[in-house]
Tab-separated table of C-alpha atoms in Angstrom:
chain	number	residue	atom	x	y	z
A	1	GLY	CA	7.963	-13.124	8.308
A	2	GLN	CA	4.519	-12.535	6.899
A	3	GLN	CA	4.271	-12.752	3.119
A	4	VAL	CA	1.362	-11.882	0.871
A	5	MET	CA	1.382	-13.259	-2.660
A	6	GLN	CA	-0.900	-12.032	-5.403
A	7	ILE	CA	-1.616	-13.497	-8.833
A	8	PRO	CA	-1.663	-12.871	-11.682
A	9	GLN	CA	0.850	-10.037	-11.986
A	10	TYR	CA	-0.768	-8.741	-15.197
A	11	GLN	CA	-4.101	-9.322	-16.889
A	12	HIS	CA	-5.284	-8.016	-20.239
A	13	VAL	CA	-9.006	-8.343	-20.944
A	14	GLN	CA	-11.462	-7.166	-23.545
A	15	GLU	CA	-13.992	-4.682	-22.267
A	16	GLY	CA	-16.992	-6.594	-20.971
A	17	GLU	CA	-14.998	-9.648	-19.860
A	18	ASP	CA	-14.676	-10.623	-16.222
A	19	PHE	CA	-11.489	-10.326	-14.168
A	20	THR	CA	-10.276	-11.994	-10.971
A	21	THR	CA	-7.177	-11.461	-8.838
A	22	TYR	CA	-6.160	-13.780	-6.022
A	23	CYS	CA	-4.313	-13.081	-2.805
A	24	ASN	CA	-2.642	-15.644	-0.510
A	25	SER	CA	-0.962	-15.052	2.824
A	26	SER	CA	1.672	-17.192	4.517
A	27	THR	CA	0.011	-16.473	7.872
A	28	THR	CA	-3.535	-16.139	9.139
A	29	LEU	CA	-4.766	-12.600	8.708
A	30	SER	CA	-6.866	-10.586	11.121
A	31	ASN	CA	-8.289	-8.718	8.132
A	32	ILE	CA	-7.674	-8.114	4.436
A	33	GLN	CA	-7.890	-4.829	2.604
A	34	TRP	CA	-8.044	-4.058	-1.111
A	35	TYR	CA	-6.689	-0.973	-2.844
A	36	LYS	CA	-6.725	0.360	-6.386
A	37	GLN	CA	-3.975	2.453	-7.912
A	38	ARG	CA	-4.602	4.249	-11.188
A	39	PRO	CA	-1.586	4.777	-13.473
A	40	GLY	CA	0.532	7.611	-12.069
A	41	GLY	CA	-1.552	7.821	-8.928
A	42	HIS	CA	-1.466	6.628	-5.356
A	43	PRO	CA	-3.283	3.603	-3.885
A	44	VAL	CA	-6.861	4.231	-2.823
A	45	PHE	CA	-8.734	2.083	-0.322
A	46	LEU	CA	-11.587	-0.011	-1.710
A	47	ILE	CA	-12.752	-2.279	1.102
A	48	GLN	CA	-11.849	-4.264	4.214
A	49	LEU	CA	-12.941	-7.814	5.045
A	50	VAL	CA	-12.714	-9.094	8.602
A	51	LYS	CA	-14.804	-12.234	9.035
A	52	SER	CA	-13.971	-15.727	7.871
A	53	GLY	CA	-15.846	-16.492	4.634
A	54	GLU	CA	-17.016	-12.889	4.275
A	55	VAL	CA	-18.277	-11.699	0.891
A	56	LYS	CA	-18.845	-8.063	0.056
A	57	LYS	CA	-19.998	-6.388	-3.133
A	58	GLN	CA	-19.475	-2.930	-4.528
A	59	LYS	CA	-21.443	-2.612	-7.753
A	60	ARG	CA	-19.519	-4.847	-10.227
A	61	LEU	CA	-16.784	-5.732	-7.694
A	62	THR	CA	-17.068	-8.789	-5.447
A	63	PHE	CA	-14.603	-9.377	-2.623
A	64	GLN	CA	-14.182	-12.649	-0.740
A	65	PHE	CA	-12.217	-13.609	2.366
A	66	GLY	CA	-11.355	-17.278	2.718
A	67	GLU	CA	-12.619	-19.522	5.480
A	68	ALA	CA	-9.110	-19.932	6.896
A	69	LYS	CA	-8.489	-16.171	6.641
A	70	LYS	CA	-5.360	-16.789	4.570
A	71	ASN	CA	-6.672	-15.981	1.118
A	72	SER	CA	-8.895	-13.509	-0.650
A	73	SER	CA	-10.110	-12.633	-4.110
A	74	LEU	CA	-11.443	-9.672	-6.034
A	75	HIS	CA	-13.738	-10.328	-8.974
A	76	ILE	CA	-14.853	-7.661	-11.427
A	77	THR	CA	-17.856	-8.452	-13.613
A	78	ALA	CA	-18.064	-6.973	-17.101
A	79	THR	CA	-14.924	-4.848	-16.964
A	80	GLN	CA	-14.940	-1.264	-18.177
A	81	THR	CA	-12.064	0.955	-19.256
A	82	THR	CA	-12.420	2.833	-15.964
A	83	ASP	CA	-11.342	-0.363	-14.158
A	84	VAL	CA	-7.797	0.000	-15.516
A	85	GLY	CA	-5.170	0.117	-12.786
A	86	THR	CA	-3.294	-1.994	-10.287
A	87	TYR	CA	-5.211	-3.802	-7.582
A	88	PHE	CA	-3.466	-4.603	-4.312
A	89	CYS	CA	-4.470	-6.746	-1.409
A	90	ALA	CA	-2.986	-6.041	2.008
A	91	GLY	CA	-3.236	-7.860	5.296
A	92	HIS	CA	-2.767	-7.311	8.977
A	93	SER	CA	-1.404	-10.252	10.897
A	94	GLY	CA	-1.896	-10.261	14.634
A	95	ASN	CA	-2.494	-7.090	16.604
A	96	THR	CA	0.296	-4.955	15.188
A	97	GLY	CA	-0.328	-2.084	12.837
A	98	LYS	CA	1.983	-3.655	10.286
A	99	LEU	CA	0.125	-3.874	6.948
A	100	ILE	CA	1.792	-6.027	4.293
A	101	PHE	CA	0.848	-5.638	0.637
A	102	GLY	CA	0.788	-8.166	-2.163
A	103	GLN	CA	2.682	-7.439	-5.367
A	104	GLY	CA	-0.463	-6.245	-7.094
A	105	THR	CA	-2.299	-7.217	-10.275
A	106	THR	CA	-2.210	-4.730	-13.130
A	107	LEU	CA	-5.388	-4.788	-15.197
A	108	GLN	CA	-5.486	-3.528	-18.768
A	109	VAL	CA	-8.867	-3.280	-20.497
A	110	LYS	CA	-9.094	-3.097	-24.277
A	111	PRO	CA	-12.119	-1.141	-25.535
B	1	ASP	CA	-8.850	13.741	0.504
B	2	ALA	CA	-6.995	13.034	3.733
B	3	GLY	CA	-4.611	15.772	4.793
B	4	ILE	CA	-1.299	14.164	3.993
B	5	THR	CA	1.570	15.733	2.107
B	6	GLN	CA	4.980	14.453	1.123
B	7	SER	CA	8.085	16.473	0.365
B	8	PRO	CA	9.992	16.637	-1.800
B	9	ARG	CA	7.879	15.146	-4.567
B	10	HIS	CA	10.885	14.598	-6.783
B	11	LYS	CA	14.559	14.352	-5.951
B	12	VAL	CA	17.693	13.389	-7.821
B	13	THR	CA	20.783	12.735	-5.753
B	14	GLU	CA	24.128	11.027	-5.964
B	15	THR	CA	25.258	7.783	-4.384
B	16	GLY	CA	26.561	8.270	-0.860
B	17	THR	CA	24.600	11.423	-0.054
B	18	PRO	CA	22.055	11.580	2.770
B	19	VAL	CA	18.415	12.075	1.876
B	20	THR	CA	15.416	12.862	4.060
B	21	LEU	CA	11.819	12.542	2.936
B	22	ARG	CA	9.108	14.200	4.971
B	23	CYS	CA	5.520	13.144	5.521
B	24	HIS	CA	3.137	15.613	7.126
B	25	GLN	CA	-0.451	14.909	8.199
B	26	THR	CA	-3.224	17.102	9.522
B	27	GLU	CA	-5.547	14.246	10.559
B	28	ASN	CA	-4.002	13.567	13.977
B	29	HIS	CA	-3.789	9.855	13.135
B	30	ARG	CA	-1.627	7.720	15.359
B	31	TYR	CA	-0.258	5.359	12.698
B	32	MET	CA	2.043	6.456	9.896
B	33	TYR	CA	3.849	4.321	7.320
B	34	TRP	CA	6.589	4.495	4.725
B	35	TYR	CA	6.396	2.179	1.702
B	36	ARG	CA	8.500	1.930	-1.396
B	37	GLN	CA	7.060	0.905	-4.747
B	38	ASP	CA	9.108	-0.809	-7.428
B	39	PRO	CA	7.942	-2.641	-10.565
B	40	GLY	CA	7.217	-6.283	-9.823
B	41	HIS	CA	7.434	-5.791	-6.061
B	42	GLY	CA	4.291	-3.877	-5.288
B	43	LEU	CA	4.344	-1.855	-2.085
B	44	ARG	CA	6.928	-2.904	0.462
B	45	LEU	CA	6.815	-1.631	4.026
B	46	ILE	CA	9.995	0.128	5.174
B	47	HIS	CA	9.056	1.370	8.642
B	48	TYR	CA	5.940	2.373	10.442
B	49	SER	CA	5.077	4.374	13.532
B	50	TYR	CA	2.350	3.791	16.080
B	51	GLY	CA	2.900	6.987	18.041
B	52	VAL	CA	5.376	9.720	18.820
B	53	LYS	CA	8.820	8.138	19.138
B	54	ASP	CA	7.285	4.675	18.625
B	55	THR	CA	8.443	3.009	15.436
B	56	ASP	CA	8.956	-0.497	14.112
B	57	LYS	CA	10.689	-2.095	11.165
B	58	GLY	CA	8.943	-3.328	8.078
B	59	GLU	CA	9.998	-5.749	5.338
B	60	VAL	CA	12.825	-3.716	3.811
B	61	SER	CA	14.213	-1.517	6.585
B	62	ASP	CA	17.958	-1.965	5.922
B	63	GLY	CA	19.543	1.332	4.863
B	64	TYR	CA	16.637	3.404	6.178
B	65	SER	CA	15.912	5.131	9.467
B	66	VAL	CA	12.838	7.012	10.624
B	67	SER	CA	11.927	9.533	13.256
B	68	ARG	CA	8.670	10.789	14.654
B	69	SER	CA	9.113	13.611	17.130
B	70	LYS	CA	5.543	14.875	16.790
B	71	THR	CA	2.240	13.359	15.709
B	72	GLU	CA	2.026	15.167	12.390
B	73	ASP	CA	5.493	14.444	10.978
B	74	PHE	CA	7.175	11.177	10.003
B	75	LEU	CA	10.635	11.456	8.478
B	76	LEU	CA	12.383	8.815	6.383
B	77	THR	CA	16.175	9.103	6.133
B	78	LEU	CA	18.569	7.367	3.821
B	79	GLU	CA	21.897	7.874	5.585
B	80	SER	CA	23.949	7.109	2.482
B	81	ALA	CA	21.822	6.677	-0.610
B	82	THR	CA	22.516	3.814	-3.023
B	83	SER	CA	21.227	3.210	-6.550
B	84	SER	CA	19.094	0.329	-5.242
B	85	GLN	CA	17.113	2.893	-3.274
B	86	THR	CA	15.893	4.561	-6.461
B	87	SER	CA	12.152	4.178	-6.089
B	88	VAL	CA	8.830	5.850	-5.501
B	89	TYR	CA	8.227	6.327	-1.790
B	90	PHE	CA	4.713	6.533	-0.400
B	91	CYS	CA	3.736	7.737	3.025
B	92	ALA	CA	0.427	6.595	4.460
B	93	ILE	CA	-1.602	7.267	7.570
B	94	SER	CA	-4.148	5.099	9.331
B	95	ASP	CA	-6.914	5.704	11.815
B	96	LEU	CA	-6.176	2.480	13.665
B	97	PRO	CA	-7.632	1.212	15.928
B	98	ASN	CA	-10.755	2.329	14.064
B	99	THR	CA	-11.179	1.175	10.466
B	100	GLY	CA	-7.478	0.670	9.731
B	101	GLU	CA	-7.907	2.111	6.249
B	102	LEU	CA	-4.707	3.598	4.850
B	103	PHE	CA	-4.688	7.040	3.254
B	104	PHE	CA	-1.717	7.583	0.970
B	105	GLY	CA	0.247	10.646	0.038
B	106	GLU	CA	1.010	11.502	-3.564
B	107	GLY	CA	4.430	9.836	-3.457
B	108	SER	CA	8.034	10.999	-3.679
B	109	ARG	CA	10.105	9.893	-6.649
B	110	LEU	CA	13.758	9.463	-5.676
B	111	THR	CA	16.519	8.842	-8.199
B	112	VAL	CA	19.974	7.931	-6.924
B	113	LEU	CA	22.673	8.263	-9.591
């Protein structure tokens, strides 16, 4: 079945450094979504990418969807302590409502 | 915040007992989901529903059943709980076929002794 792999599992950075998490799917995705979960909280939607090669930005966050629609990345420029949390990618494959999540990348930011 | 509530929020039970978790929404969304979250595994889909009495299996459905008799409620049942089902369970709703964004509940922490 569909699998979504995400790396790295953990990342520790100094405040001000950049951070990137990568997401790879075993199947072609119809779209990719990104979520953020703060410690002790629930996942919160960040963005959805639909088109091949799409790039979207939200302030210091840049999201990319690969040309083959099987991979994606999230890049944070100049991390801040408020960026701490776990970032998940999730993908729909085909026309079902089944949304499969990656394992997540937990970001720690040292002030 | 989306109108989605989970109950109970915390439960401790013993191996072999049945457990039912409830997810209630006030958004009239068609799609509802149950995920479990465990360290190192992220969020794994158990079951999801695309309408009243319409459900499908996810990645880790063994040992779980679901029911959706009305739009607002999606129940997750563990017929005979095992220690491997100790986890945090999240319900989510989606406005598919619109944006497809998932809105999550606060989670239910289940401990099976």
